[in-house]
Amino acid sequence: MDIKWTKKKFIGICLVLLFFLFIGVFELTKIERIFYRTDYSKTSYNSMYYQMKLISMLHSYKFESSNNHVSISKIGEALEYSDFNLMLFNSNKSVKVSKYKIDKIKLGNSYTDVKKVLGAPVFASKFKSNLVSTASWTTNQKSNFEVFFDDYDRVKELK
C-alpha cells in the first residue's frame, strides 16, 4: 500500500511539472510567433514600434527603446534586440552585394563599418549582450555572404 501511494505521488508530481513546463514553452512560442512572423517590410516605423510595445505589454514582457534600438525581454533574457532600420529592410532583399564591396571587409572591422560598406543585411542575429553575432547579405551570385562578429562587435570570420 505504501509503495503504490509513493508511485502515485511521483506520477502526480511529474504530471504537474510537465504541465508547467508545457505552459512555459507555449508562452515562449506564442510571443515568438507574434514577434517574428510580422512582415516588417509593410510596416512603418511608428506602427511597428507601437505593435511591439503592445505585444510586450500584453504578454508581460519588458519593453525598452533607446535611439533606434528596441529591446523586448523577460526575466533578464533578451528575446530580440534589433535596429529598426535593420528590421525595416524594404528594398535590401533585392540589393545584391558585389565582390568588390565584399573585398573591402577585413577582419577586425566593426559592425557599423561593415554596414556602411554593404548596406543593411538581409538577416542578422544578436547575442544576449545585444551585439550582432551574425549578419548575412545576398551576393551577385545569388548566394549568401555571412559575417561573424566577436563579443567586441568586431569581424572575426567571413564566409
mmCIF file of C-alpha atoms in Angstrom:
data_model
loop_
_atom_site.group_PDB
_atom_site.id
_atom_site.type_symbol
_atom_site.label_atom_id
_atom_site.label_comp_id
_atom_site.label_asym_id
_atom_site.label_seq_id
_atom_site.Cartn_x
_atom_site.Cartn_y
_atom_site.Cartn_z
ATOM 1 C CA MET A 1 0.000 0.000 0.000
ATOM 2 C CA ASP A 2 2.844 2.366 0.862
ATOM 3 C CA ILE A 3 4.676 1.743 -2.463
ATOM 4 C CA LYS A 4 1.523 2.426 -4.509
ATOM 5 C CA TRP A 5 0.996 5.715 -2.667
ATOM 6 C CA THR A 6 4.619 6.755 -3.386
ATOM 7 C CA LYS A 7 4.265 5.839 -7.083
ATOM 8 C CA LYS A 8 1.053 7.857 -7.315
ATOM 9 C CA LYS A 9 2.741 10.853 -5.684
ATOM 10 C CA PHE A 10 5.697 10.587 -8.041
ATOM 11 C CA ILE A 11 3.479 10.311 -11.126
ATOM 12 C CA GLY A 12 1.328 13.201 -9.906
ATOM 13 C CA ILE A 13 4.336 15.438 -9.321
ATOM 14 C CA CYS A 14 5.752 14.535 -12.750
ATOM 15 C CA LEU A 15 2.449 15.394 -14.434
ATOM 16 C CA VAL A 16 2.238 18.739 -12.640
ATOM 17 C CA LEU A 17 5.835 19.573 -13.616
ATOM 18 C CA LEU A 18 5.177 18.608 -17.245
ATOM 19 C CA PHE A 19 2.073 20.793 -17.237
ATOM 20 C CA PHE A 20 4.014 23.843 -16.005
ATOM 21 C CA LEU A 21 6.825 23.139 -18.458
ATOM 22 C CA PHE A 22 4.304 22.965 -21.301
ATOM 23 C CA ILE A 23 2.783 26.309 -20.273
ATOM 24 C CA GLY A 24 6.247 27.929 -20.237
ATOM 25 C CA VAL A 25 7.150 26.595 -23.686
ATOM 26 C CA PHE A 26 3.742 27.600 -25.054
ATOM 27 C CA GLU A 27 4.145 31.182 -23.788
ATOM 28 C CA LEU A 28 7.597 31.466 -25.359
ATOM 29 C CA THR A 29 6.444 30.150 -28.721
ATOM 30 C CA LYS A 30 3.386 32.420 -28.644
ATOM 31 C CA ILE A 31 5.446 35.597 -28.190
ATOM 32 C CA GLU A 32 7.991 34.405 -30.776
ATOM 33 C CA ARG A 33 5.206 33.756 -33.295
ATOM 34 C CA ILE A 34 3.748 37.206 -32.779
ATOM 35 C CA PHE A 35 7.123 38.907 -32.877
ATOM 36 C CA TYR A 36 8.961 37.007 -35.610
ATOM 37 C CA ARG A 37 6.105 36.500 -38.076
ATOM 38 C CA THR A 38 5.348 40.183 -38.507
ATOM 39 C CA ASP A 39 6.023 41.396 -42.039
ATOM 40 C CA TYR A 40 8.202 44.398 -41.273
ATOM 41 C CA SER A 41 8.601 45.324 -44.923
ATOM 42 C CA LYS A 42 4.968 46.501 -44.968
ATOM 43 C CA THR A 43 5.112 48.276 -41.618
ATOM 44 C CA SER A 44 6.033 51.856 -40.827
ATOM 45 C CA TYR A 45 8.402 52.790 -38.027
ATOM 46 C CA ASN A 46 5.637 54.095 -35.741
ATOM 47 C CA SER A 47 3.188 51.239 -36.279
ATOM 48 C CA MET A 48 5.902 48.645 -35.689
ATOM 49 C CA TYR A 49 7.067 50.469 -32.553
ATOM 50 C CA TYR A 50 3.560 50.558 -31.057
ATOM 51 C CA GLN A 51 2.791 46.995 -32.148
ATOM 52 C CA MET A 52 5.905 45.710 -30.366
ATOM 53 C CA LYS A 53 5.102 47.809 -27.307
ATOM 54 C CA LEU A 54 1.539 46.430 -27.218
ATOM 55 C CA ILE A 55 2.712 42.828 -27.702
ATOM 56 C CA SER A 56 5.208 43.112 -24.879
ATOM 57 C CA MET A 57 2.672 44.740 -22.564
ATOM 58 C CA LEU A 58 0.003 42.096 -23.236
ATOM 59 C CA HIS A 59 2.423 39.229 -22.592
ATOM 60 C CA SER A 60 4.207 40.676 -19.539
ATOM 61 C CA TYR A 61 7.451 41.395 -21.351
ATOM 62 C CA LYS A 62 9.675 44.351 -20.590
ATOM 63 C CA PHE A 63 9.847 46.823 -23.486
ATOM 64 C CA GLU A 64 12.739 49.274 -23.778
ATOM 65 C CA SER A 65 13.770 51.582 -26.568
ATOM 66 C CA SER A 66 16.704 53.899 -26.972
ATOM 67 C CA ASN A 67 17.856 55.685 -30.116
ATOM 68 C CA ASN A 68 16.985 53.313 -32.959
ATOM 69 C CA HIS A 69 17.073 50.109 -30.903
ATOM 70 C CA VAL A 70 14.289 48.210 -29.226
ATOM 71 C CA SER A 71 14.570 45.504 -26.601
ATOM 72 C CA ILE A 72 11.881 43.042 -25.540
ATOM 73 C CA SER A 73 12.935 40.914 -22.607
ATOM 74 C CA LYS A 74 11.560 38.655 -19.912
ATOM 75 C CA ILE A 75 13.304 37.749 -16.661
ATOM 76 C CA GLY A 76 16.614 39.202 -17.771
ATOM 77 C CA GLU A 77 16.952 37.322 -21.063
ATOM 78 C CA ALA A 78 16.610 39.271 -24.307
ATOM 79 C CA LEU A 79 14.150 37.827 -26.807
ATOM 80 C CA GLU A 80 15.338 40.140 -29.558
ATOM 81 C CA TYR A 81 17.279 43.332 -29.838
ATOM 82 C CA SER A 82 17.368 44.877 -33.222
ATOM 83 C CA ASP A 83 17.942 48.079 -35.122
ATOM 84 C CA PHE A 84 14.648 49.386 -36.531
ATOM 85 C CA ASN A 85 16.403 50.266 -39.782
ATOM 86 C CA LEU A 86 17.684 46.705 -39.982
ATOM 87 C CA MET A 87 14.163 45.342 -39.477
ATOM 88 C CA LEU A 88 12.570 47.728 -41.954
ATOM 89 C CA PHE A 89 14.532 46.395 -44.901
ATOM 90 C CA ASN A 90 12.050 47.254 -47.650
ATOM 91 C CA SER A 91 14.459 47.035 -50.533
ATOM 92 C CA ASN A 92 17.627 45.339 -49.335
ATOM 93 C CA LYS A 93 16.378 41.834 -50.188
ATOM 94 C CA SER A 94 16.666 42.764 -53.850
ATOM 95 C CA VAL A 95 20.004 44.564 -53.430
ATOM 96 C CA LYS A 96 22.968 42.374 -54.306
ATOM 97 C CA VAL A 97 26.434 42.882 -52.863
ATOM 98 C CA SER A 98 29.314 42.843 -55.342
ATOM 99 C CA LYS A 99 32.625 41.033 -54.867
ATOM 100 C CA TYR A 100 34.338 44.436 -54.917
ATOM 101 C CA LYS A 101 32.423 45.502 -51.785
ATOM 102 C CA ILE A 102 32.994 42.153 -50.085
ATOM 103 C CA ASP A 103 36.757 42.515 -50.611
ATOM 104 C CA LYS A 104 36.658 45.768 -48.604
ATOM 105 C CA ILE A 105 35.585 43.886 -45.458
ATOM 106 C CA LYS A 106 38.539 42.864 -43.304
ATOM 107 C CA LEU A 107 38.900 41.039 -40.006
ATOM 108 C CA GLY A 108 38.597 43.476 -37.107
ATOM 109 C CA ASN A 109 36.111 45.834 -38.797
ATOM 110 C CA SER A 110 33.165 46.860 -36.625
ATOM 111 C CA TYR A 111 29.540 46.069 -37.474
ATOM 112 C CA THR A 112 28.837 49.727 -38.300
ATOM 113 C CA ASP A 113 31.814 49.804 -40.697
ATOM 114 C CA VAL A 114 30.550 46.667 -42.442
ATOM 115 C CA LYS A 115 27.038 48.101 -42.621
ATOM 116 C CA LYS A 116 28.370 51.311 -44.211
ATOM 117 C CA VAL A 117 30.115 49.320 -46.949
ATOM 118 C CA LEU A 118 27.500 46.621 -47.629
ATOM 119 C CA GLY A 119 24.265 48.289 -46.509
ATOM 120 C CA ALA A 120 21.637 46.725 -44.248
ATOM 121 C CA PRO A 121 21.907 42.929 -44.032
ATOM 122 C CA VAL A 122 19.185 40.554 -45.170
ATOM 123 C CA PHE A 123 19.479 38.680 -41.872
ATOM 124 C CA ALA A 124 21.123 39.478 -38.545
ATOM 125 C CA SER A 125 21.104 37.741 -35.181
ATOM 126 C CA LYS A 126 22.380 39.073 -31.896
ATOM 127 C CA PHE A 127 23.951 37.922 -28.655
ATOM 128 C CA LYS A 128 22.239 38.360 -25.298
ATOM 129 C CA SER A 129 24.748 41.189 -24.819
ATOM 130 C CA ASN A 130 22.868 42.932 -27.663
ATOM 131 C CA LEU A 131 25.801 42.941 -30.090
ATOM 132 C CA VAL A 132 25.423 41.489 -33.574
ATOM 133 C CA SER A 133 26.785 37.937 -33.770
ATOM 134 C CA THR A 134 25.969 37.043 -37.385
ATOM 135 C CA ALA A 135 24.861 39.059 -40.387
ATOM 136 C CA SER A 136 24.345 37.947 -43.980
ATOM 137 C CA TRP A 137 23.963 39.677 -47.317
ATOM 138 C CA THR A 138 22.924 38.365 -50.744
ATOM 139 C CA THR A 139 25.690 38.407 -53.357
ATOM 140 C CA ASN A 140 25.549 38.811 -57.137
ATOM 141 C CA GLN A 141 25.979 35.040 -57.443
ATOM 142 C CA LYS A 142 22.678 34.564 -55.558
ATOM 143 C CA SER A 143 24.447 33.110 -52.554
ATOM 144 C CA ASN A 144 24.762 34.481 -49.058
ATOM 145 C CA PHE A 145 27.815 36.252 -47.701
ATOM 146 C CA GLU A 146 27.982 35.804 -43.930
ATOM 147 C CA VAL A 147 29.980 37.821 -41.435
ATOM 148 C CA PHE A 148 30.534 36.577 -37.883
ATOM 149 C CA PHE A 149 31.316 39.042 -35.098
ATOM 150 C CA ASP A 150 33.026 38.527 -31.747
ATOM 151 C CA ASP A 151 31.971 39.770 -28.299
ATOM 152 C CA TYR A 152 33.520 43.175 -29.032
ATOM 153 C CA ASP A 153 31.456 43.802 -32.195
ATOM 154 C CA ARG A 154 34.428 43.145 -34.489
ATOM 155 C CA VAL A 155 34.558 40.875 -37.557
ATOM 156 C CA LYS A 156 36.056 37.526 -36.584
ATOM 157 C CA GLU A 157 35.149 35.378 -39.604
ATOM 158 C CA LEU A 158 33.962 35.816 -43.192
ATOM 159 C CA LYS A 159 32.151 33.127 -45.192
#
